[in-house]
């Protein structure tokens, strides 16, 4: 059966068991994926993606997980991002039938095969009763240490004739012993960590938790080349966010990257040139020698412009001098993460083709869907949206770098024999890097920029922050800096809840995540896309949400852009109304997280964070909830 590349990244990964129905016979069989026929993914900036993979792996280790399969040393190319080769006549994904244990659903006869290659049409005919009622026993053993094996017939000395009757027990086989019938359990001890294992359905999501990143690709090669210049480039990106660098000057740097980083624009080189000019003026008799220092400083002052990044680097260091002085290593790690998120924000914000809010409003006025533009502006203000735009021609790189079994978060592990392991995929042929399985997707989406000022006010009104923690609320730069200091996005992982001691980050992310799911739910119904066709990207540094189509059918149809242009006002009202009430109330409101599949929970394939940190309580006041007490959409 043919599958898209995007589906392969989620559903057909190495060491995963899958279940498929044979189109000819209608018979369901399971298989274990062995590997891909792959090529190196072209047109991406691998360092940009590798840094985020390493950060996520480190977070997994910090939460108590086993990450010994990975090398996350900074500056080391320890991952190779690949995609299906798509060579005609050659399978892209290689698997083999597994398990190799079969039973007759009529008489219960159990038998096995030595290899997948020995399975043929006669396998499905029972060797005992002769009926074509044979089924594959689709069960496996899986352990948190990473061990996984297909089920096998239990070993009982002298016994070869077993029966399996799933209606009586899924975890036992039966055999004759004299005149009585005895049972043989499927229980097995893990050979790696000695944990007690019982079988589970082969294709159960519990047995394979893929760790997948969705990263916006820097398709603009200038931005990619600039980012790969390292720490100075990262500081320049941060300086731009804080208004120390205009878009015009930034674009000028991108137009001549090598010159911007060349010695010609370094302070020591410029001072040397200025001193030579001053000595020339002295030698020519134009100035006295006593004016040497003054003239040098004047020359430096007149030539401090240009495309040099040095002053922007200095501006960044000056803004965060305390952070840098406390720990330069921690400061550099923070810059790495912060600039990574800003680069993705900039790619969405300044996409090659956008449809701004005003164009959407004008379109709805022309179609007479709204009477007054202020209706939309009032809704945006109520919901804390300071900007909405449709961003087109965005390229997303979906890549899976590892997997765990049974649970996804080390803190949710109850296995006393081992730590939850993050398993790596095969290494490259030269053994230098782990494979990362990926696919690119060209898509469109809607970007919502939420008011950082209103978020801070919401935190204060809910007593999450104190008055002395408030920034100057009339100073946009102070508000941005407050977010960079108090909202720690480096503790937000793809696999578990945020620690309770990170109370500000936890509430800010939970608010944005809940808003995102409310938008996805409403957009899915109005755009005509299925529930698992939309997904999200949340950039807490800029308080931004980007929802986009993650399947190819959504792009040519213009599903999201069409909805925003013609139905944006109704979309906002729908998101507001349907997140306020849930069909499962009062049961849903009595849950600690005040979220369920009827209101905010979406399919895991659509959520980057396994539906963690969600709740209608962040959007509306819910009786009985201690905090927050005031919903963001009620302010």
Coordinates of C-alpha atoms in Angstrom, one line a residue:
X1 CA 0.0 0.0 0.0
X2 CA 1.4 3.4 -0.9
X3 CA 1.9 6.0 1.8
X4 CA 2.9 9.6 1.8
X5 CA 6.3 10.6 3.2
X6 CA 4.5 12.5 6.1
X7 CA 2.6 9.3 7.0
X8 CA 5.9 7.4 7.1
X9 CA 7.4 9.7 9.7
X10 CA 4.5 8.9 12.1
X11 CA 3.3 5.4 11.3
X12 CA 6.1 3.4 9.6
X13 CA 9.3 3.8 11.7
X14 CA 12.0 1.3 12.4
X15 CA 11.4 -1.1 15.3
X16 CA 7.6 -0.3 15.2
X17 CA 5.0 -3.0 14.7
X18 CA 2.2 -2.1 12.3
X19 CA -1.1 -3.8 11.4
X20 CA -2.4 -3.7 7.9
X21 CA -5.3 -5.4 6.1
X22 CA -4.5 -7.4 3.0
X23 CA -6.5 -5.9 0.2
X24 CA -7.0 -9.2 -1.6
X25 CA -8.0 -11.4 1.3
X26 CA -9.2 -8.9 3.9
X27 CA -7.0 -10.6 6.4
X28 CA -5.3 -8.4 9.0
X29 CA -1.6 -9.1 9.5
X30 CA 1.1 -7.3 11.6
X31 CA 4.7 -6.6 10.6
X32 CA 7.8 -5.2 12.2
X33 CA 9.5 -2.3 10.4
X34 CA 13.2 -3.0 9.9
X35 CA 14.6 0.0 8.1
X36 CA 14.1 2.5 5.3
X37 CA 15.6 2.8 1.9
X38 CA 16.7 6.4 2.5
X39 CA 18.7 9.3 1.1
X40 CA 20.0 12.4 3.0
X41 CA 17.4 15.1 3.1
X42 CA 18.4 17.9 0.8
X43 CA 17.7 21.6 1.2
X44 CA 17.8 21.9 5.0
X45 CA 20.1 23.5 7.5
X46 CA 21.0 20.4 9.6
X47 CA 22.7 22.3 12.4
X48 CA 19.6 24.4 12.9
X49 CA 17.5 21.2 13.5
X50 CA 20.2 19.2 15.3
X51 CA 20.5 21.9 18.0
X52 CA 16.8 21.5 18.8
X53 CA 17.0 17.7 18.8
X54 CA 19.9 17.8 21.2
X55 CA 18.0 20.2 23.5
X56 CA 15.0 17.9 23.6
X57 CA 17.2 14.8 24.3
X58 CA 18.9 16.7 27.1
X59 CA 15.5 17.6 28.6
X60 CA 14.6 13.9 28.5
X61 CA 17.8 13.1 30.4
X62 CA 17.2 15.9 32.9
X63 CA 13.9 14.3 33.7
X64 CA 15.6 11.0 34.6
X65 CA 15.6 9.2 31.3
X66 CA 18.3 7.1 29.8
X67 CA 19.9 9.0 26.8
X68 CA 23.1 6.9 26.6
X69 CA 22.3 6.0 23.0
X70 CA 22.9 9.6 21.8
X71 CA 25.9 12.0 21.6
X72 CA 24.5 15.5 22.3
X73 CA 27.9 17.2 22.6
X74 CA 27.6 20.8 21.2
X75 CA 29.2 21.3 17.8
X76 CA 29.3 17.6 16.9
X77 CA 27.3 16.5 13.9
X78 CA 25.8 13.5 15.6
X79 CA 22.6 13.2 13.5
X80 CA 21.9 12.6 9.8
X81 CA 18.4 13.6 8.7
X82 CA 17.1 11.3 6.0
X83 CA 13.9 10.8 3.9
X84 CA 12.5 7.9 1.8
X85 CA 14.5 7.6 -1.4
X86 CA 11.4 7.0 -3.6
X87 CA 13.3 5.0 -6.2
X88 CA 11.0 3.4 -8.7
X89 CA 10.7 -0.3 -8.2
X90 CA 12.5 -0.3 -4.8
X91 CA 10.5 -0.4 -1.6
X92 CA 11.1 2.7 0.6
X93 CA 10.1 1.0 3.9
X94 CA 11.2 -2.5 4.6
X95 CA 9.4 -4.8 7.1
X96 CA 8.6 -8.4 7.7
X97 CA 5.7 -10.2 9.1
X98 CA 5.9 -10.6 12.9
X99 CA 5.1 -12.3 15.2
X100 CA 5.4 -15.8 13.6
X101 CA 2.9 -17.5 15.9
X102 CA -0.5 -18.5 14.5
X103 CA -3.6 -20.1 15.9
X104 CA -6.8 -21.5 14.4
X105 CA -9.9 -19.5 15.5
X106 CA -12.0 -22.6 15.0
X107 CA -10.2 -25.4 16.9
X108 CA -7.5 -23.4 18.7
X109 CA -4.5 -25.2 17.2
X110 CA -1.3 -23.2 17.7
X111 CA 1.8 -23.4 15.5
X112 CA 4.7 -21.1 14.5
X113 CA 7.0 -20.5 11.5
X114 CA 10.7 -20.4 11.5
X115 CA 10.9 -17.2 9.3
X116 CA 8.7 -14.7 7.6
X117 CA 9.8 -16.0 4.2
X118 CA 8.2 -19.4 4.9
X119 CA 4.7 -17.9 5.2
X120 CA 2.5 -18.7 2.2
X121 CA -1.1 -19.2 1.3
X122 CA -1.2 -22.6 3.1
X123 CA -0.2 -21.0 6.4
X124 CA -3.8 -19.9 6.8
X125 CA -5.2 -23.4 6.6
X126 CA -5.3 -25.1 10.0
X127 CA -3.1 -28.3 10.0
X128 CA -5.4 -29.9 12.5
X129 CA -9.0 -29.2 11.4
X130 CA -8.3 -28.2 7.8
X131 CA -10.3 -25.0 7.9
X132 CA -9.0 -21.6 6.6
X133 CA -9.5 -20.1 10.0
X134 CA -5.9 -19.4 10.9
X135 CA -5.0 -16.0 12.4
X136 CA -1.8 -14.4 13.4
X137 CA -1.3 -13.9 17.1
X138 CA -0.5 -10.2 17.0
X139 CA 1.1 -9.7 20.4
X140 CA 4.5 -8.6 21.5
X141 CA 6.6 -8.0 24.7
X142 CA 7.8 -4.4 25.3
X143 CA 9.8 -2.9 28.1
X144 CA 10.7 0.6 29.2
X145 CA 14.4 -0.3 28.9
X146 CA 13.8 -0.5 25.1
X147 CA 13.6 -4.3 24.7
X148 CA 10.9 -5.6 22.5
X149 CA 10.2 -9.0 21.0
X150 CA 7.3 -10.8 19.2
X151 CA 5.4 -13.3 21.3
X152 CA 6.5 -16.9 21.2
X153 CA 4.9 -20.2 22.1
X154 CA 5.6 -20.9 25.8
X155 CA 8.2 -23.5 26.6
X156 CA 6.9 -26.5 28.5
X157 CA 9.2 -29.5 28.6
X158 CA 7.8 -32.4 26.5
X159 CA 4.8 -30.4 25.3
X160 CA 4.4 -29.4 21.6
X161 CA 0.6 -29.3 21.2
X162 CA -0.9 -26.0 22.4
X163 CA -4.3 -24.5 22.1
X164 CA -5.1 -20.8 22.2
X165 CA -8.7 -19.6 23.0
X166 CA -8.7 -15.8 23.1
X167 CA -12.3 -15.7 24.5
X168 CA -11.1 -17.5 27.6
X169 CA -7.7 -15.8 28.1
X170 CA -5.4 -13.6 26.0
X171 CA -2.4 -14.3 28.2
X172 CA -2.4 -18.1 28.4
X173 CA -2.2 -21.1 26.1
X174 CA -3.7 -24.5 27.0
X175 CA -2.2 -28.0 26.8
X176 CA -3.0 -31.5 27.9
X177 CA -1.2 -33.1 30.8
X178 CA -2.6 -36.6 31.3
X179 CA -6.3 -36.4 31.6
X180 CA -6.3 -32.7 32.7
X181 CA -5.8 -29.4 30.9
X182 CA -3.2 -27.0 32.1
X183 CA -2.2 -23.5 31.2
X184 CA 1.1 -21.9 30.2
X185 CA 1.3 -18.2 30.7
X186 CA 2.9 -15.7 28.3
X187 CA 4.8 -13.9 31.1
X188 CA 8.4 -13.3 30.3
X189 CA 11.3 -11.7 32.2
X190 CA 13.0 -9.0 30.3
X191 CA 16.5 -10.3 29.4
X192 CA 18.0 -6.7 29.6
X193 CA 16.6 -5.4 33.0
X194 CA 14.8 -8.4 34.4
X195 CA 11.4 -6.7 34.5
X196 CA 8.3 -8.8 34.4
X197 CA 6.6 -8.5 31.0
X198 CA 3.2 -9.5 29.8
X199 CA 2.2 -9.4 26.1
X200 CA 0.3 -6.5 24.5
X201 CA -1.2 -5.8 21.1
X202 CA 1.6 -5.5 18.6
X203 CA 0.4 -2.2 17.2
X204 CA -0.6 -0.6 20.4
X205 CA 0.6 3.0 20.8
X206 CA 1.8 2.1 24.3
X207 CA 4.6 0.0 22.8
X208 CA 6.1 2.7 20.7
X209 CA 6.2 6.4 21.5
X210 CA 7.9 8.3 18.6
X211 CA 9.7 11.5 19.5
X212 CA 9.0 13.8 16.6
X213 CA 9.9 17.4 16.0
X214 CA 8.2 19.8 13.7
X215 CA 10.7 22.5 12.7
X216 CA 10.2 25.3 10.2
X217 CA 12.8 25.0 7.5
X218 CA 14.9 28.1 6.7
X219 CA 14.2 27.9 3.0
X220 CA 15.8 31.3 2.6
X221 CA 19.5 30.3 2.2
X222 CA 20.6 33.7 3.4
X223 CA 18.9 33.2 6.8
X224 CA 20.4 29.7 7.0
X225 CA 23.9 30.8 6.2
X226 CA 23.6 33.7 8.7
X227 CA 22.3 31.4 11.5
X228 CA 25.2 29.0 11.0
X229 CA 27.7 31.7 11.8
X230 CA 27.1 30.8 15.4
X231 CA 27.0 32.8 18.6
X232 CA 27.4 36.3 17.1
X233 CA 24.6 35.6 14.7
X234 CA 22.4 34.4 17.5
X235 CA 23.0 37.6 19.5
X236 CA 22.2 39.7 16.4
X237 CA 18.9 37.8 16.0
X238 CA 18.0 38.5 19.7
X239 CA 19.0 42.2 19.3
X240 CA 16.6 42.5 16.3
X241 CA 13.7 41.2 18.4
X242 CA 14.4 43.8 21.0
X243 CA 14.4 46.6 18.5
X244 CA 18.2 47.2 18.4
X245 CA 18.3 46.3 14.7
X246 CA 15.9 47.4 12.0
X247 CA 14.6 45.1 9.4
X248 CA 16.4 47.1 6.8
X249 CA 19.7 46.8 8.5
X250 CA 19.1 43.1 9.1
X251 CA 18.4 42.5 5.4
X252 CA 21.5 44.5 4.5
X253 CA 23.5 42.1 6.7
X254 CA 21.9 39.1 5.0
X255 CA 22.8 40.6 1.6
X256 CA 26.5 40.6 2.5
X257 CA 27.0 38.0 5.3
X258 CA 30.7 37.4 4.8
X259 CA 31.5 41.1 4.9
X260 CA 29.4 41.6 8.1
X261 CA 31.5 39.0 9.8
X262 CA 34.8 39.9 8.2
X263 CA 37.8 41.5 10.1
X264 CA 37.2 44.7 8.1
X265 CA 34.4 45.5 10.5
X266 CA 35.9 44.5 13.7
X267 CA 36.8 47.1 16.3
X268 CA 40.5 46.4 16.3
X269 CA 40.8 46.5 12.5
X270 CA 38.8 49.7 12.3
X271 CA 40.9 51.3 15.1
X272 CA 44.1 50.3 13.3
X273 CA 42.8 51.9 10.1
X274 CA 41.7 55.1 12.0
X275 CA 45.2 55.4 13.6
X276 CA 46.9 55.1 10.2
X277 CA 44.6 57.8 8.8
X278 CA 45.4 60.0 11.8
X279 CA 49.2 59.5 11.4
X280 CA 48.8 60.4 7.8
X281 CA 47.1 63.7 8.7
X282 CA 49.8 64.5 11.2
X283 CA 52.6 63.7 8.7
X284 CA 50.9 66.0 6.2
X285 CA 50.7 68.8 8.8
X286 CA 46.9 69.0 8.9
X287 CA 46.6 68.3 12.6
X288 CA 49.0 68.5 15.6
X289 CA 50.2 65.3 17.2
X290 CA 48.4 66.3 20.4
X291 CA 45.1 65.8 18.6
X292 CA 45.9 62.2 17.6
X293 CA 43.5 60.5 20.1
X294 CA 40.7 62.9 19.4
X295 CA 41.0 62.5 15.6
X296 CA 41.0 58.7 15.9
X297 CA 37.9 58.7 18.0
X298 CA 36.2 61.1 15.5
X299 CA 37.1 58.8 12.6
X300 CA 35.7 55.7 14.5
X301 CA 32.5 57.6 15.3
X302 CA 32.0 58.5 11.6
X303 CA 32.6 54.9 10.5
X304 CA 30.7 53.0 13.2
X305 CA 27.8 52.2 10.9
X306 CA 27.9 49.9 7.9
X307 CA 27.1 46.2 8.0
X308 CA 29.0 45.3 11.1
X309 CA 27.2 43.0 13.5
X310 CA 29.5 44.0 16.4
X311 CA 27.3 46.7 17.9
X312 CA 24.3 44.4 17.8
X313 CA 26.3 41.7 19.6
X314 CA 27.3 44.3 22.2
X315 CA 23.7 45.5 22.5
X316 CA 22.5 41.9 23.2
X317 CA 25.3 41.4 25.8
X318 CA 24.5 44.7 27.4
X319 CA 20.7 43.9 27.8
X320 CA 21.5 40.6 29.4
X321 CA 24.7 41.5 31.2
X322 CA 23.5 39.9 34.5
X323 CA 22.6 36.7 32.8
X324 CA 26.0 36.6 31.1
X325 CA 27.9 37.4 34.3
X326 CA 26.0 34.7 36.3
X327 CA 27.1 32.0 33.9
X328 CA 28.4 32.5 30.4
X329 CA 27.7 28.9 29.5
X330 CA 24.1 29.1 30.6
X331 CA 23.8 32.4 28.8
X332 CA 25.1 30.9 25.6
X333 CA 22.7 27.9 25.9
X334 CA 19.8 30.4 26.4
X335 CA 20.9 32.3 23.3
X336 CA 20.9 29.1 21.3
X337 CA 17.4 28.3 22.3
X338 CA 16.0 31.8 22.1
X339 CA 17.5 32.6 18.7
X340 CA 16.3 29.2 17.3
X341 CA 12.7 30.1 18.2
X342 CA 13.0 33.7 16.9
X343 CA 14.3 32.4 13.6
X344 CA 11.2 30.2 13.2
X345 CA 9.0 33.1 14.3
X346 CA 10.7 35.4 11.7
X347 CA 10.2 32.8 8.9
X348 CA 6.5 32.7 9.7
X349 CA 6.0 36.4 10.3
X350 CA 8.0 37.5 7.2
X351 CA 6.9 34.7 4.8
X352 CA 7.3 35.3 1.1
X353 CA 3.5 35.5 0.8
X354 CA 1.1 36.5 3.5
X355 CA -2.5 37.5 3.8
X356 CA -2.8 40.2 6.5
X357 CA -5.8 40.7 8.7
X358 CA -6.9 43.8 6.9
X359 CA -7.1 41.9 3.6
X360 CA -9.3 39.3 5.3
X361 CA -11.5 42.0 6.8
X362 CA -11.9 43.7 3.3
X363 CA -12.8 40.3 1.8
X364 CA -15.5 39.7 4.4
X365 CA -16.9 43.2 3.9
X366 CA -17.1 42.6 0.1
X367 CA -18.9 39.3 0.7
X368 CA -21.2 41.0 3.2
X369 CA -20.3 38.5 5.9
X370 CA -19.6 41.3 8.3
X371 CA -21.1 44.8 8.5
X372 CA -18.4 46.6 10.6
X373 CA -14.6 45.9 10.7
X374 CA -14.7 46.9 14.3
X375 CA -16.6 43.7 15.1
X376 CA -13.4 41.7 14.2
X377 CA -11.1 44.1 16.0
X378 CA -13.3 43.9 19.2
X379 CA -13.2 40.0 19.0
X380 CA -9.4 40.1 18.6
X381 CA -9.0 42.4 21.5
X382 CA -11.2 40.3 23.7
X383 CA -9.2 37.2 22.9
X384 CA -5.9 39.0 23.3
X385 CA -4.9 38.7 19.6
X386 CA -2.7 41.6 18.5
X387 CA -2.1 40.3 15.1
X388 CA -3.4 37.6 12.8
X389 CA -2.1 36.7 9.4
X390 CA -2.1 33.8 6.9
X391 CA 1.4 32.7 6.1
X392 CA 1.8 30.8 2.9
X393 CA 4.6 28.7 1.4
X394 CA 5.9 27.6 4.8
X395 CA 8.1 24.5 4.7
X396 CA 7.9 22.2 7.7
X397 CA 10.4 19.5 8.5
X398 CA 8.9 16.6 10.4
X399 CA 11.6 14.5 11.8
X400 CA 11.6 11.6 14.3
X401 CA 14.9 11.2 16.2
X402 CA 14.0 8.4 18.7
X403 CA 11.4 6.5 20.6
X404 CA 10.5 5.1 24.0
X405 CA 8.3 2.2 24.9
X406 CA 5.3 2.1 27.3
X407 CA 5.5 5.7 28.5
X408 CA 6.9 9.0 27.0
X409 CA 7.9 10.9 30.2
X410 CA 10.6 9.5 32.5
X411 CA 8.7 11.0 35.4
X412 CA 5.7 8.8 34.7
X413 CA 7.8 5.6 34.8
X414 CA 7.0 3.1 37.5
X415 CA 9.6 0.5 36.5
X416 CA 11.9 0.0 39.4
X417 CA 14.3 -2.1 37.4
X418 CA 15.3 0.4 34.8
X419 CA 15.2 4.0 33.7
X420 CA 12.9 4.9 30.8
X421 CA 15.1 4.7 27.7
X422 CA 15.1 7.0 24.7
X423 CA 16.1 4.7 21.9
X424 CA 18.1 5.8 19.0
X425 CA 17.7 4.6 15.4
X426 CA 20.5 2.9 13.4
X427 CA 23.7 4.7 12.9
X428 CA 25.1 5.7 9.5
X429 CA 27.3 3.2 7.6
X430 CA 30.4 5.0 8.9
X431 CA 29.1 4.9 12.5
X432 CA 29.4 8.6 13.0
X433 CA 25.8 9.7 13.4
X434 CA 22.3 8.5 14.4
X435 CA 19.7 8.5 11.7
X436 CA 16.8 10.9 12.0
X437 CA 13.8 10.0 9.8
X438 CA 12.1 13.0 8.2
X439 CA 9.8 14.4 5.6
X440 CA 9.2 17.9 4.3
X441 CA 5.8 19.5 3.9
X442 CA 5.0 22.7 2.1
X443 CA 2.0 24.2 3.7
X444 CA 0.0 27.3 4.8
X445 CA -1.2 28.3 8.2
X446 CA -2.6 31.0 10.4
X447 CA -0.4 32.9 12.8
X448 CA -1.8 34.4 15.9
X449 CA 0.3 36.8 18.0
X450 CA -1.1 37.1 21.5
X451 CA -0.6 40.2 23.6
X452 CA 2.3 39.7 26.0
X453 CA 1.1 42.7 28.0
X454 CA -2.4 41.1 28.5
X455 CA -0.8 37.8 29.5
X456 CA 1.3 39.5 32.2
X457 CA -1.9 41.3 33.4
X458 CA -3.7 37.9 33.5
X459 CA -0.9 36.4 35.5
X460 CA -1.0 39.3 38.0
X461 CA -4.8 39.2 38.4
X462 CA -4.6 35.5 39.1
X463 CA -1.8 36.1 41.8
X464 CA 0.6 34.0 39.8
X465 CA 3.1 36.9 39.9
X466 CA 3.5 39.7 42.4
X467 CA 3.3 43.5 41.9
X468 CA 7.1 43.8 42.4
X469 CA 7.6 41.4 39.4
X470 CA 5.7 43.5 37.0
X471 CA 7.6 45.3 34.3
X472 CA 6.8 48.9 33.1
X473 CA 3.6 48.0 31.4
X474 CA 3.8 51.1 29.1
X475 CA 7.2 50.0 27.8
X476 CA 7.0 47.4 25.0
X477 CA 10.8 46.6 25.3
X478 CA 10.4 46.1 29.1
X479 CA 7.5 43.7 28.4
X480 CA 9.5 41.7 25.9
X481 CA 12.5 41.5 28.2
X482 CA 10.2 40.4 31.1
X483 CA 9.1 37.5 28.9
X484 CA 12.6 36.5 28.1
X485 CA 13.6 36.5 31.7
X486 CA 10.5 34.8 33.4
X487 CA 9.2 32.5 30.7
X488 CA 11.7 29.6 30.4
X489 CA 10.9 27.8 27.2
X490 CA 13.9 25.6 27.6
X491 CA 11.9 23.6 30.2
X492 CA 9.1 22.9 27.8
X493 CA 9.5 19.4 26.4
X494 CA 7.6 17.4 23.9
X495 CA 6.8 14.6 26.3
X496 CA 5.6 15.7 29.7
X497 CA 4.2 18.3 32.0
X498 CA 6.2 21.3 33.1
X499 CA 7.6 21.1 36.7
X500 CA 5.4 22.8 39.3
X501 CA 8.2 25.1 40.4
X502 CA 8.2 26.7 36.9
X503 CA 4.8 28.3 37.7
X504 CA 5.0 31.3 35.3
X505 CA 6.2 29.2 32.4
X506 CA 3.7 26.5 33.2
X507 CA 0.7 28.9 33.1
X508 CA 1.9 30.9 30.1
X509 CA 2.4 27.8 28.0
X510 CA -0.8 26.2 29.2
X511 CA -2.7 29.3 28.2
X512 CA -1.2 29.4 24.7
X513 CA -1.6 25.7 24.3
X514 CA -5.2 25.8 25.3
X515 CA -5.9 28.7 22.9
X516 CA -4.1 26.7 20.2
X517 CA -6.4 23.7 20.6
X518 CA -9.5 25.9 20.7
X519 CA -8.4 27.4 17.4
X520 CA -7.6 24.0 15.9
X521 CA -11.0 22.6 16.9
X522 CA -12.8 25.5 15.4
X523 CA -10.7 25.7 12.2
X524 CA -11.1 22.0 11.6
X525 CA -14.9 22.2 11.5
X526 CA -15.0 25.4 9.4
X527 CA -12.2 24.6 6.9
X528 CA -13.5 21.1 6.1
X529 CA -10.2 19.4 7.2
X530 CA -10.3 16.3 9.2
X531 CA -9.4 16.3 12.9
X532 CA -5.9 15.0 12.4
X533 CA -5.1 17.2 9.4
X534 CA -4.2 20.3 11.5
X535 CA -1.4 20.8 13.9
X536 CA 0.3 23.5 15.9
X537 CA 3.5 25.3 16.6
X538 CA 3.8 27.4 19.8
X539 CA 6.5 30.0 20.3
X540 CA 6.2 31.2 23.8
X541 CA 9.1 33.7 23.4
X542 CA 6.9 35.8 21.1
X543 CA 3.6 34.5 22.5
X544 CA 2.7 33.2 19.0
X545 CA 0.6 30.3 17.8
X546 CA 0.8 28.9 14.3
X547 CA -1.8 26.4 13.2
X548 CA -1.3 24.8 9.8
X549 CA -2.4 22.0 7.5
X550 CA -0.2 18.9 8.0
X551 CA -1.6 16.9 5.1
X552 CA -1.2 17.7 1.5
X553 CA -4.9 17.9 0.8
X554 CA -5.2 21.1 2.9
X555 CA -2.8 23.2 0.8
X556 CA -4.1 23.1 -2.7
X557 CA -7.6 23.6 -1.4
X558 CA -6.5 26.7 0.4
X559 CA -8.6 25.4 3.3
X560 CA -7.1 27.7 6.1
X561 CA -6.5 30.7 3.9
X562 CA -10.0 30.5 2.5
X563 CA -11.5 30.2 6.0
X564 CA -9.5 33.2 7.3
X565 CA -10.5 35.3 4.3
X566 CA -14.2 34.5 4.3
X567 CA -15.1 33.4 7.8
X568 CA -12.6 34.8 10.3
X569 CA -15.3 36.5 12.5
X570 CA -17.4 33.4 12.7
X571 CA -14.2 31.4 13.5
X572 CA -13.4 33.6 16.5
X573 CA -16.9 33.3 17.8
X574 CA -16.9 29.6 17.4
X575 CA -13.6 29.2 19.3
X576 CA -14.9 31.4 22.1
X577 CA -18.3 29.7 22.5
X578 CA -17.2 26.1 22.1
X579 CA -14.3 26.3 24.6
X580 CA -16.6 27.9 27.2
X581 CA -18.8 24.9 27.5
X582 CA -18.3 21.1 27.0
X583 CA -20.9 18.5 26.2
X584 CA -19.4 16.4 29.0
X585 CA -19.9 19.1 31.7
X586 CA -20.1 18.8 34.6
X587 CA -17.8 15.8 34.4
X588 CA -15.2 17.7 32.4
X589 CA -15.2 20.7 34.7
X590 CA -14.6 18.3 37.7
X591 CA -11.4 17.0 36.1
X592 CA -8.2 18.7 37.3
X593 CA -7.2 19.8 33.9
X594 CA -10.7 20.7 32.7
X595 CA -10.0 19.3 29.2
X596 CA -11.4 16.3 27.4
X597 CA -11.7 15.0 23.8
X598 CA -15.0 16.9 23.4
X599 CA -13.5 20.3 24.1
X600 CA -9.7 20.7 23.9
X601 CA -8.0 17.3 23.5
X602 CA -7.0 16.6 19.9
X603 CA -5.5 13.5 18.3
X604 CA -1.9 13.0 19.4
X605 CA -0.6 13.1 15.8
X606 CA -1.8 16.8 15.8
X607 CA -0.3 17.8 19.1
X608 CA 3.4 18.4 19.6
X609 CA 3.0 18.0 23.4
X610 CA 0.9 14.8 23.9
X611 CA -2.0 17.0 25.0
X612 CA -0.2 18.0 28.1
X613 CA -0.8 21.4 29.9
X614 CA -4.4 22.0 28.7
X615 CA -7.5 23.3 30.3
X616 CA -10.6 25.5 29.7
X617 CA -9.8 26.9 33.1
X618 CA -7.1 29.1 31.5
X619 CA -9.7 30.6 29.1
X620 CA -12.7 30.9 31.4
X621 CA -13.5 30.9 35.1
X622 CA -14.6 27.4 36.2
X623 CA -16.3 26.9 39.6
X624 CA -14.2 24.8 41.9
X625 CA -10.9 25.5 40.2
X626 CA -8.5 27.2 42.6
X627 CA -6.1 28.6 40.1
X628 CA -6.3 30.4 37.8
X629 CA -9.6 31.9 38.9
X630 CA -10.0 34.4 36.1
X631 CA -10.0 33.2 32.5
X632 CA -7.9 35.0 29.8
X633 CA -10.9 35.4 27.6
X634 CA -13.0 37.0 30.4
X635 CA -10.6 40.0 31.0

